[in-house]
Coordinates of C-alpha atoms in Angstrom, one line a residue:
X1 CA 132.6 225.6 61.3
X2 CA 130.6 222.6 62.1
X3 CA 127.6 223.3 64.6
X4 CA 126.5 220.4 67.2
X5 CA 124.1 220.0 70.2
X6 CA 126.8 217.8 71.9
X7 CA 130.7 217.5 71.6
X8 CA 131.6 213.9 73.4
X9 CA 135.5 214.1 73.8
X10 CA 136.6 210.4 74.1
X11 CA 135.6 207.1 72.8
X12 CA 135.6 204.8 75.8
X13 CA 132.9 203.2 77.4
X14 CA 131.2 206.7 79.0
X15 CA 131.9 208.4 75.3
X16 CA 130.4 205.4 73.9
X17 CA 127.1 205.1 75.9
X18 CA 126.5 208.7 76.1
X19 CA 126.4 209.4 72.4
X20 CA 124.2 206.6 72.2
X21 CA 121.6 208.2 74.3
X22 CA 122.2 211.2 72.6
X23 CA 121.5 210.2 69.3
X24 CA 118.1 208.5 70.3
X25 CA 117.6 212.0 72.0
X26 CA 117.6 212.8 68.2
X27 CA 119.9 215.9 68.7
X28 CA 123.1 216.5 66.5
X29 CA 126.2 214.5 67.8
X30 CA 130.1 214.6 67.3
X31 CA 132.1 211.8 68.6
X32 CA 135.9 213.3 69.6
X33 CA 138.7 210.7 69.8
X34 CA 142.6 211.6 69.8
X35 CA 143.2 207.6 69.5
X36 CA 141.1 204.4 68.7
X37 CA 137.1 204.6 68.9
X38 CA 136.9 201.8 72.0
X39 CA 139.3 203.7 74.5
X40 CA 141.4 201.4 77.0
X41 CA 138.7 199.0 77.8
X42 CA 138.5 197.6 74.5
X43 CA 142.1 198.1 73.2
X44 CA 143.9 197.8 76.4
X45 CA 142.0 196.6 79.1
X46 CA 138.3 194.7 80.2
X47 CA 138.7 192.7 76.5
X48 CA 142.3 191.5 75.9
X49 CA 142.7 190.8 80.4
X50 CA 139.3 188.5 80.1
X51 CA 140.8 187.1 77.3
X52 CA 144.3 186.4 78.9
X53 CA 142.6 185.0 81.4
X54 CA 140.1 182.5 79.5
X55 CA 143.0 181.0 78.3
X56 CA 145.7 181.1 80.9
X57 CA 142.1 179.3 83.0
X58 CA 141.7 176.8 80.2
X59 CA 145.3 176.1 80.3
X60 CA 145.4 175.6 84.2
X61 CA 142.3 172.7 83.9
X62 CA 144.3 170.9 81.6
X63 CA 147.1 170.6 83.6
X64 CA 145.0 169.8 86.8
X65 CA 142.7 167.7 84.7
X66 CA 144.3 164.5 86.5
X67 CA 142.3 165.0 90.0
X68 CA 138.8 165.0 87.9
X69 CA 139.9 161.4 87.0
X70 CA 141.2 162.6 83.4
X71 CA 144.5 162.4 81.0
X72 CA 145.6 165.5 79.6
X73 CA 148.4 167.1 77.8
X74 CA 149.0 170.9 77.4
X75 CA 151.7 171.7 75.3
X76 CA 154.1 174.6 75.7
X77 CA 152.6 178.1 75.2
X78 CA 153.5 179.6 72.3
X79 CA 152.4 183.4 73.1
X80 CA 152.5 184.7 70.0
X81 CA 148.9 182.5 69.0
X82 CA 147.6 183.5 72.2
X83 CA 148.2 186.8 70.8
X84 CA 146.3 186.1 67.4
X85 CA 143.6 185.3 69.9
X86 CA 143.5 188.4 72.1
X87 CA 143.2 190.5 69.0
X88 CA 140.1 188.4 67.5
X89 CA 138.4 188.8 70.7
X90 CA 139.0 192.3 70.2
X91 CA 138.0 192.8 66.7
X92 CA 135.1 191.6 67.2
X93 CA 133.9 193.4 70.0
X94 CA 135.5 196.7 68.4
X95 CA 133.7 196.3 65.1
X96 CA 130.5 197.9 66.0
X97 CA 131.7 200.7 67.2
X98 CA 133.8 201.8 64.6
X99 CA 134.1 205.2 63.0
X100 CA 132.4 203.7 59.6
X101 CA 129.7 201.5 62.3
X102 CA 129.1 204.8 64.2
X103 CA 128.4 207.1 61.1
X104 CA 126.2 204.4 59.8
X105 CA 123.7 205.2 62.6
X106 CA 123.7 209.3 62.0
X107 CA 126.9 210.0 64.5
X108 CA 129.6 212.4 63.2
X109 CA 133.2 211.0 64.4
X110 CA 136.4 213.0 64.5
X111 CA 140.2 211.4 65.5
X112 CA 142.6 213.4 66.0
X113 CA 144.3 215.6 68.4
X114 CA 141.7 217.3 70.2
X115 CA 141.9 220.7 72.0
X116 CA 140.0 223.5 73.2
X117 CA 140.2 227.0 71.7
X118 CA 137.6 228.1 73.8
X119 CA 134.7 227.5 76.5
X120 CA 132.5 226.0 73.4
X121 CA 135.1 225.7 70.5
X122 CA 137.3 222.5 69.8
X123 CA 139.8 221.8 67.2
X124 CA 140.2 218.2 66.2
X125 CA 143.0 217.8 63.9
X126 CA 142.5 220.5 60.8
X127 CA 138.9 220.7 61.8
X128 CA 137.1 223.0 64.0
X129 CA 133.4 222.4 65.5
X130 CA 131.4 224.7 68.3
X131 CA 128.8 222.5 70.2
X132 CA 126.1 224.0 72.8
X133 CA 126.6 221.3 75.2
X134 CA 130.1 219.4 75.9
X135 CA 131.1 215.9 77.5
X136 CA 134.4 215.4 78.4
X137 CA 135.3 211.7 78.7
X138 CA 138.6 211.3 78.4
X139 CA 139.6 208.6 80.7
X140 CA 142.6 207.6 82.1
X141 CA 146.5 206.6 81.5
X142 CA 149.4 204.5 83.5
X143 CA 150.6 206.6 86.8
X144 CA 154.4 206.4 86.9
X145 CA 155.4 205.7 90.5
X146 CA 158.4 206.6 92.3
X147 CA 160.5 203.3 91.8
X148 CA 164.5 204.6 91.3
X149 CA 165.8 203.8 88.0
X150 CA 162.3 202.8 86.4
X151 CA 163.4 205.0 83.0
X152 CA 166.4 203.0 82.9
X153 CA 164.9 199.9 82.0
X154 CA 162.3 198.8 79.4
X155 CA 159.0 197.9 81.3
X156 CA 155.2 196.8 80.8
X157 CA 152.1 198.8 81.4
X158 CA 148.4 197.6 81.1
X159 CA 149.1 199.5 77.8
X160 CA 152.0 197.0 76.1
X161 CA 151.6 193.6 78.0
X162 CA 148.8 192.4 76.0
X163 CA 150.7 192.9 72.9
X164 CA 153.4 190.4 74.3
X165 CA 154.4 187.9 71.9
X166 CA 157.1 185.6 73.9
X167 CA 156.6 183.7 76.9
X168 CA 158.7 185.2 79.4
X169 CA 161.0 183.2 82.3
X170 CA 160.2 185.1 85.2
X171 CA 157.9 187.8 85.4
X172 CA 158.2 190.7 87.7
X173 CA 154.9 192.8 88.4
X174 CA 154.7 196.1 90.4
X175 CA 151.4 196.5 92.2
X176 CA 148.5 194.1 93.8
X177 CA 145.7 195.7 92.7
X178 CA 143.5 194.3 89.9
X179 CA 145.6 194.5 86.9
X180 CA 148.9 193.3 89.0
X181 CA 147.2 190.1 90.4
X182 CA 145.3 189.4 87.0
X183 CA 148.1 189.4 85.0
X184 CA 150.6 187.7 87.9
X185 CA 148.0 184.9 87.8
X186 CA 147.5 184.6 83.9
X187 CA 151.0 184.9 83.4
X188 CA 152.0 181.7 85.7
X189 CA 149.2 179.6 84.5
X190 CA 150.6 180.1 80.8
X191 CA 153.4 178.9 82.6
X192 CA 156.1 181.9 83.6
X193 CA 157.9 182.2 87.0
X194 CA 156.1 185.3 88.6
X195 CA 156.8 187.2 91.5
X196 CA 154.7 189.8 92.6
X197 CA 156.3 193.0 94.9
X198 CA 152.7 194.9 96.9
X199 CA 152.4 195.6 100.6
X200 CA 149.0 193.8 100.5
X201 CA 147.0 192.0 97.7
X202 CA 143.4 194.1 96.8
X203 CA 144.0 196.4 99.5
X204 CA 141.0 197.7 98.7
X205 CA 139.4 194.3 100.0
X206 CA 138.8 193.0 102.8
X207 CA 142.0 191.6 105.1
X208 CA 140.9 187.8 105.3
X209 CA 139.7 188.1 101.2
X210 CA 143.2 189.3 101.0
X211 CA 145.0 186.7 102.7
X212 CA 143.1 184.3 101.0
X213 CA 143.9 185.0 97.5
X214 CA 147.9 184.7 98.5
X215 CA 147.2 181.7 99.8
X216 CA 145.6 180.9 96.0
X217 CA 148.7 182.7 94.7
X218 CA 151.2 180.6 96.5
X219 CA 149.9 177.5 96.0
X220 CA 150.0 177.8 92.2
X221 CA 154.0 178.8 92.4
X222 CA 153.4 182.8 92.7
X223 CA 155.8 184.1 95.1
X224 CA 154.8 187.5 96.7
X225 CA 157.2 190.0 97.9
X226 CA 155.3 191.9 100.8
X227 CA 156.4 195.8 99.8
X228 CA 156.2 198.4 97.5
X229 CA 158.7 197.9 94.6
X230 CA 161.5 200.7 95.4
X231 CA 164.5 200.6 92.7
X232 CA 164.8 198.5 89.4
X233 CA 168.0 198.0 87.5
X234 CA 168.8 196.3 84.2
X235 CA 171.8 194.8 82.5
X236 CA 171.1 193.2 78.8
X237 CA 168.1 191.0 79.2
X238 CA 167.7 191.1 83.0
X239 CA 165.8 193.1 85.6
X240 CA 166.3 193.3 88.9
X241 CA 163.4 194.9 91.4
X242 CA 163.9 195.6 95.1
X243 CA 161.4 196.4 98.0
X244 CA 163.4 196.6 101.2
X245 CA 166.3 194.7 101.1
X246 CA 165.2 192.4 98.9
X247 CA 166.1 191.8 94.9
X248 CA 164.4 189.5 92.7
X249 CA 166.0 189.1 88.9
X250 CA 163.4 188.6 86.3
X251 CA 163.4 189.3 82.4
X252 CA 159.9 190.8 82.2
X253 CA 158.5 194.0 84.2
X254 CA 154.7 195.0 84.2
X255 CA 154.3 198.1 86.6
X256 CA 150.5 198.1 87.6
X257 CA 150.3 200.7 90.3
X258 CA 147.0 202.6 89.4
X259 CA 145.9 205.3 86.7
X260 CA 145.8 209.0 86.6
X261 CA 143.6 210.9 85.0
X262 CA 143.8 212.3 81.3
X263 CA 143.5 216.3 81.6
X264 CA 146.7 217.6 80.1
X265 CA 146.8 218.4 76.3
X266 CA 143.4 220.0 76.2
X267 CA 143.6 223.0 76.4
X268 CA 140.9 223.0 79.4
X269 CA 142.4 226.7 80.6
X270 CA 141.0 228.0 77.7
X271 CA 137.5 226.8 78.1
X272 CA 137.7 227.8 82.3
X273 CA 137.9 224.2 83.3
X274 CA 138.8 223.4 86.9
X275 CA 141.1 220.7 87.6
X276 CA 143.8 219.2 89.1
X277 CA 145.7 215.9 89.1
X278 CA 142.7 213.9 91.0
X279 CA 140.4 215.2 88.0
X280 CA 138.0 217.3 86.7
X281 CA 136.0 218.8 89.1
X282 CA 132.1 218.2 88.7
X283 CA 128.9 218.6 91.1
X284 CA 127.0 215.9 91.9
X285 CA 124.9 215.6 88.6
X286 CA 128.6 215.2 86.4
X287 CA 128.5 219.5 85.7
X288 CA 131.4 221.8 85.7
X289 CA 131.3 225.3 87.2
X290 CA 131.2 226.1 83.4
X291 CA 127.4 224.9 82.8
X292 CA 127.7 223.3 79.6
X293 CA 130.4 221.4 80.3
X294 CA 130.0 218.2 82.2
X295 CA 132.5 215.3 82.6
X296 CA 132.1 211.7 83.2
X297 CA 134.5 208.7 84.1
X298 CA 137.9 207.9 85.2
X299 CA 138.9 211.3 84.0
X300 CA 136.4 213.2 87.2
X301 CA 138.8 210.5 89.3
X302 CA 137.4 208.3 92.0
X303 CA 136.7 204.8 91.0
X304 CA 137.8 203.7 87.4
X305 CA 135.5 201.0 85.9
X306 CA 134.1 200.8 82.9
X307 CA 130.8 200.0 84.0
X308 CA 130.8 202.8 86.4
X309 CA 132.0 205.5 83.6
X310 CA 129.4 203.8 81.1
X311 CA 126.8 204.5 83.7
X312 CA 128.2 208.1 84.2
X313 CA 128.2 208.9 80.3
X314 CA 124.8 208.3 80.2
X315 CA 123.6 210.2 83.2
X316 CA 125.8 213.2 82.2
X317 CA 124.0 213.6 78.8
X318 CA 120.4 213.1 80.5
X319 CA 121.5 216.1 82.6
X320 CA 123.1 218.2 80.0
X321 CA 119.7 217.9 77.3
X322 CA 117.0 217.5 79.4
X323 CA 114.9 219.1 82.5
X324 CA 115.7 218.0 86.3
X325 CA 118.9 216.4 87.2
X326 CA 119.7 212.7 88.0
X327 CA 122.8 212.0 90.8
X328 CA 126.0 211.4 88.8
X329 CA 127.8 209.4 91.6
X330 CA 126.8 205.7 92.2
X331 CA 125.3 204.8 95.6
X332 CA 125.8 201.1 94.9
X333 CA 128.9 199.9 93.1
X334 CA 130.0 197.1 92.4
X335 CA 133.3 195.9 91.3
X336 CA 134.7 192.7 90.0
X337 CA 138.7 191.4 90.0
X338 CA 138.7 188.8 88.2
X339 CA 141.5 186.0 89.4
X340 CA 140.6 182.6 89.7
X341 CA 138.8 182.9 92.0
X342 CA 137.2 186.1 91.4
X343 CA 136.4 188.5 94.0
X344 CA 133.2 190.8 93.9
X345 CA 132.5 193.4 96.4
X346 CA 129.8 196.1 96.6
X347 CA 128.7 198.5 99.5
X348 CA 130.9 198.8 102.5
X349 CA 133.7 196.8 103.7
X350 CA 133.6 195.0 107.0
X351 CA 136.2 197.4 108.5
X352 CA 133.8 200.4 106.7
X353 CA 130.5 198.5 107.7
X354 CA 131.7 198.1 111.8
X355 CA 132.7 201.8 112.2
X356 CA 129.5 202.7 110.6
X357 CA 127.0 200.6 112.4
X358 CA 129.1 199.2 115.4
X359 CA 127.1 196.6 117.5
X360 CA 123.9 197.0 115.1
X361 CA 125.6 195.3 111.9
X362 CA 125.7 191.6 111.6
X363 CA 128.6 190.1 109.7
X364 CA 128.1 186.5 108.3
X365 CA 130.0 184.0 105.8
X366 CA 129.6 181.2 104.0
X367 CA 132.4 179.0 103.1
X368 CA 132.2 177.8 99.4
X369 CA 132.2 174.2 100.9
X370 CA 128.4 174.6 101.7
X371 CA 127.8 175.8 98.3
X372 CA 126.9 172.3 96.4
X373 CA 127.5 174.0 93.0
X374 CA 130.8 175.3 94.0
X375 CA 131.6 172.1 94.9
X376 CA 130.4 170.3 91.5
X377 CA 132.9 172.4 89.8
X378 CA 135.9 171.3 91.9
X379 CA 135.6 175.6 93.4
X380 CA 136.8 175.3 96.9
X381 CA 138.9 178.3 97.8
X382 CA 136.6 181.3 98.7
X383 CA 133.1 182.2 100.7
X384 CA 130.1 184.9 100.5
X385 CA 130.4 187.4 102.9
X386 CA 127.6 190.0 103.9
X387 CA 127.3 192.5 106.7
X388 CA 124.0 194.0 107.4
X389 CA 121.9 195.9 110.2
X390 CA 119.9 193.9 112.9
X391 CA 116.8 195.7 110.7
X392 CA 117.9 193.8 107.6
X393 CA 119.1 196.1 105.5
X394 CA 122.1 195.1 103.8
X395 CA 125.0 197.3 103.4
X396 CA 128.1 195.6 102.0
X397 CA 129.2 192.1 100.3
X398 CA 131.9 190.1 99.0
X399 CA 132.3 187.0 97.1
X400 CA 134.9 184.9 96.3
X401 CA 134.5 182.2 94.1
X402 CA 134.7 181.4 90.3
X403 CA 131.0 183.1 89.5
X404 CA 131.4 186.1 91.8
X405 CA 131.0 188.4 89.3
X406 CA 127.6 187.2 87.9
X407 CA 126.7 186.3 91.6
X408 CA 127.5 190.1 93.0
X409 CA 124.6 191.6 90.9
X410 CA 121.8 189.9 93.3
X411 CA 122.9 191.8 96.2
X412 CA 123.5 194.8 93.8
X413 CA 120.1 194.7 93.1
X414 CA 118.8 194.2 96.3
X415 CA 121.1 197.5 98.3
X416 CA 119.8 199.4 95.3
X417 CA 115.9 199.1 95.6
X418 CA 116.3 198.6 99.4
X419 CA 115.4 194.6 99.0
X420 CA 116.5 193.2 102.7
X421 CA 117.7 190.0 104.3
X422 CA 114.5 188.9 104.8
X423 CA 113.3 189.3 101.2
X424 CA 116.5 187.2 100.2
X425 CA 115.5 184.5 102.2
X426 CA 112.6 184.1 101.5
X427 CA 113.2 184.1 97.4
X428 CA 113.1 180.5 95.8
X429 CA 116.6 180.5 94.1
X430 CA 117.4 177.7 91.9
X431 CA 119.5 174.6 92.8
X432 CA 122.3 174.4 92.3
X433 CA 123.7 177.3 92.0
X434 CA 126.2 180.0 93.0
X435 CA 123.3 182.6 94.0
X436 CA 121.6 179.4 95.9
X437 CA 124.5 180.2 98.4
X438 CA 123.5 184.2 99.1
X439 CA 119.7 182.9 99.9
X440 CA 121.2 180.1 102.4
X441 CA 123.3 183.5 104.4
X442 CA 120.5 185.5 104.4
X443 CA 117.8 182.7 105.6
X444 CA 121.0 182.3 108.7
X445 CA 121.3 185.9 108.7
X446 CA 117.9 186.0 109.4
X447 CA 117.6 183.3 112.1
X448 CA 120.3 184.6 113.7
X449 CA 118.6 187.9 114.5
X450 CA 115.0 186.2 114.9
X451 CA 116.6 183.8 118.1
X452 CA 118.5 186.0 119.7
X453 CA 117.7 187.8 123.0
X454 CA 114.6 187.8 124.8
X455 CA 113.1 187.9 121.2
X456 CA 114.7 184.4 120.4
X457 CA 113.8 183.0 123.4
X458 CA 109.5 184.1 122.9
X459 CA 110.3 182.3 119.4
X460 CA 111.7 179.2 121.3
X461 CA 109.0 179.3 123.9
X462 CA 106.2 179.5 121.2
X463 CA 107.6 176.6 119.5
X464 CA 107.8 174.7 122.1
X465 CA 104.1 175.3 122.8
X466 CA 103.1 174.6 119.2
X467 CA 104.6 171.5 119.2
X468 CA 102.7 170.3 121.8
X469 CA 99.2 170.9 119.9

């Protein structure tokens, strides 16, 4: 039996990172993965959605090429060579982590079906291996939500629809969350009928950041449904969903309504591991009651990103192999859905931010009108949005635009190292661009504080004076 310092069960992003740390660490490490080395980011998820959406985007600018003062033509879509492309994209960003790449650089690799036989015993496949110390990174699969019928009928997950080869008519999602609306939106820009059934787009988002990405929706022909999908039915090539009283006949159904974590099939009684359907449970610093273990990523439940479990894999090992502990649960974190235009969001919402601080927290935005670079590239749906105390410190964000995501990490940065409003402002950012926009909030921000009150009105009243000489 094969003897380890660390047993890493999965291969996603958390499995990946933290047996990279491990093996600079220098200690003996097995890699455990039931499936493909990559997990769903790079087989199902982060890689072929981007990808989708690169083209469905590139697409889209032909066709509205015209108001730039350009002639165009996009041709029909033919899905299958869309296809071709998703799986380059992923080929390439697979290759260095697999099995062959990974043993290259000293890491043991195992895929198979994985179990435990004990609190410090696995069997993966025909082998068996004991390790001292034990990461379980498992991830995440497709919940199954209560819609009547759904086993009837032949349907999507995140898991399939990137495999998709033909071009459907009319495509039917179930959900509004990320996946829903980045595959509603991909889907119509390729040039599909799409309707989309959710009580509320990103409900996780703020109302108006909502609102304003149906707005985006419906004007490029994507009609929403507001309600949870209830009942589906199928006869020969067509689906029907309902929410309320309402059917809509499609010949494609994606059903995005969240993921559940992976714990069944383990064998985690054996080893004494706690859990339940929300997870694994694990303390602060990513550790079971069962001290070796630890756990990181979607499978410990909470938020599921890839960043966030990466992040997570690499603190968990730090805590399992060497002294002290480091927290294991983000206190910034931000998250990206990336539509056209995307939204980025980090801290609190504004809903979150107002019961938290109530008349201390100022909330400001910025439409993406007064952001010049925004406007160069024809990006006028969207806004940054920032609440923070009277004191400056910020404590929630949100952008909307078409760089959101690369814009987000500036105020990231800032929440995490306790940068303020003031230290924004006061930063030369380079013109144009998208972050030029969160420096031009925070300078208002700023002044809006500064001159208000009997505060404001010294400020006004020494002006006055120095002007005067």
């Amino acid at each position: 039996m094969e003897q380890y310092d660390v047993a890493i069960l999965g291969a996603g992003a958390a499995g990946l990172i933290a047996a990279d740390f491990a093996l600079r660490m220098g200690v003996r490490v097995v890699m455990i993965e039931k499936d493909r080395i990559g997990g769903d980011c790079t087989w199902t998820g982060c890689v072929p959605s981007k990808s989708l959406l690169h083209v469905a985007s590139v697409a889209h600018a032909a066709r509205r090429a015209e108001r730039l003062g350009l002639r165009m033509e996009c041709e029909p879509v033919d899905l299958a060579e869309v296809r071709e492309y998703l799986r380059k994209t992923i080929a390439q960003i697979y290759a260095p982590t697999a099995p062959e790449s990974l043993r290259a650089r000293g890491l043991d690799v195992c895929v198979g079906p994985t179990h435990f036989e004990d609190a410090q015993t696995l069997a993966c496949g025909d082998e068996r291996l004991r390790a001292k110390k034990i990461l379980i990174a498992t991830g995440a699969a497709p919940r199954t939500p209560a819609i009547a019928g759904l086993e009837q009928v032949s349907y999507d997950t995140y898991l399939t629809v990137f495999e998709n080869d033909r071009l459907p008519q009319h495509l039917l999602v179930a959900g509004g969350g990320p996946v829903g609306c980045e595959v509603a939106q991909a889907y119509r820009r390729l040039g599909a009928k799409v309707t989309i059934f959710a009580q509320r787009l990103l409900p996780d988002e703020d109302e108006d950041v909502s609102a304003m990405l149906r707005e985006v929706f419906e004007g490029e022909g994507i009609e929403v449904v507001p309600g949870k999908a209830e009942e589906v039915r199928g006869e020969g090539g067509a689906i029907e969903l309902r929410a309320s009283q309402r059917w809509v006949q499609g010949d494609r159904l994606l059903v995005a309504t969240g993921r559940a974590p992976v714990v069944q099939g383990l064998g985690l009684e054996q080893a004494g591991v706690k859990y339940s359907s929300a997870g694994i449970v694990v303390n602060d610093q990513l550790q079971h009651s069962v001290k070796h273990i630890y756990a990181a990523g979607d499978v410990i439940g909470g938020p599921q990103y890839s960043h966030l479990a990466g992040w997570q894999g690499f603190q968990a090992v730090r805590n399992a192999m060497m002294p002290g502990a480091s927290q294991g649960k983000a206190e910034v974190l931000p998250r990206v859905t990336f539509t056209s235009p995307e939204v980025a969001h980090v801290g609190m919402t504004e809903a979150e931010a107002r019961a938290r601080h109530g008349r201390s927290l100022v909330t400001r935005s910025l439409p993406l009108s007064r952001i010049d670079r925004a406007v160069n590239d024809d990006d006028r749906v969207g806004m940054v949005k920032m609440h923070a105390t009277r004191a400056g410190k910020i404590v929630g964000a949100t952008i909307m635009a078409e760089r959101a995501g690369e814009a987000i990490t500036e105020i990231s940065l800032a929440m995490r190292n306790g940068i303020g409003l003031k230290d924004l402002a006061s930063t030369v950012h380079p013109y144009p661009t998208y972050n030029s926009g969160i420096q031009m909030l925070a300078t208002q921000m700023v002044l809006d504080v500064a001159f208000s009150g009997a505060k404001g009105g010294l400020l006004r009243m020494l002006a006055r004076m120095g002007s005067r000489g």
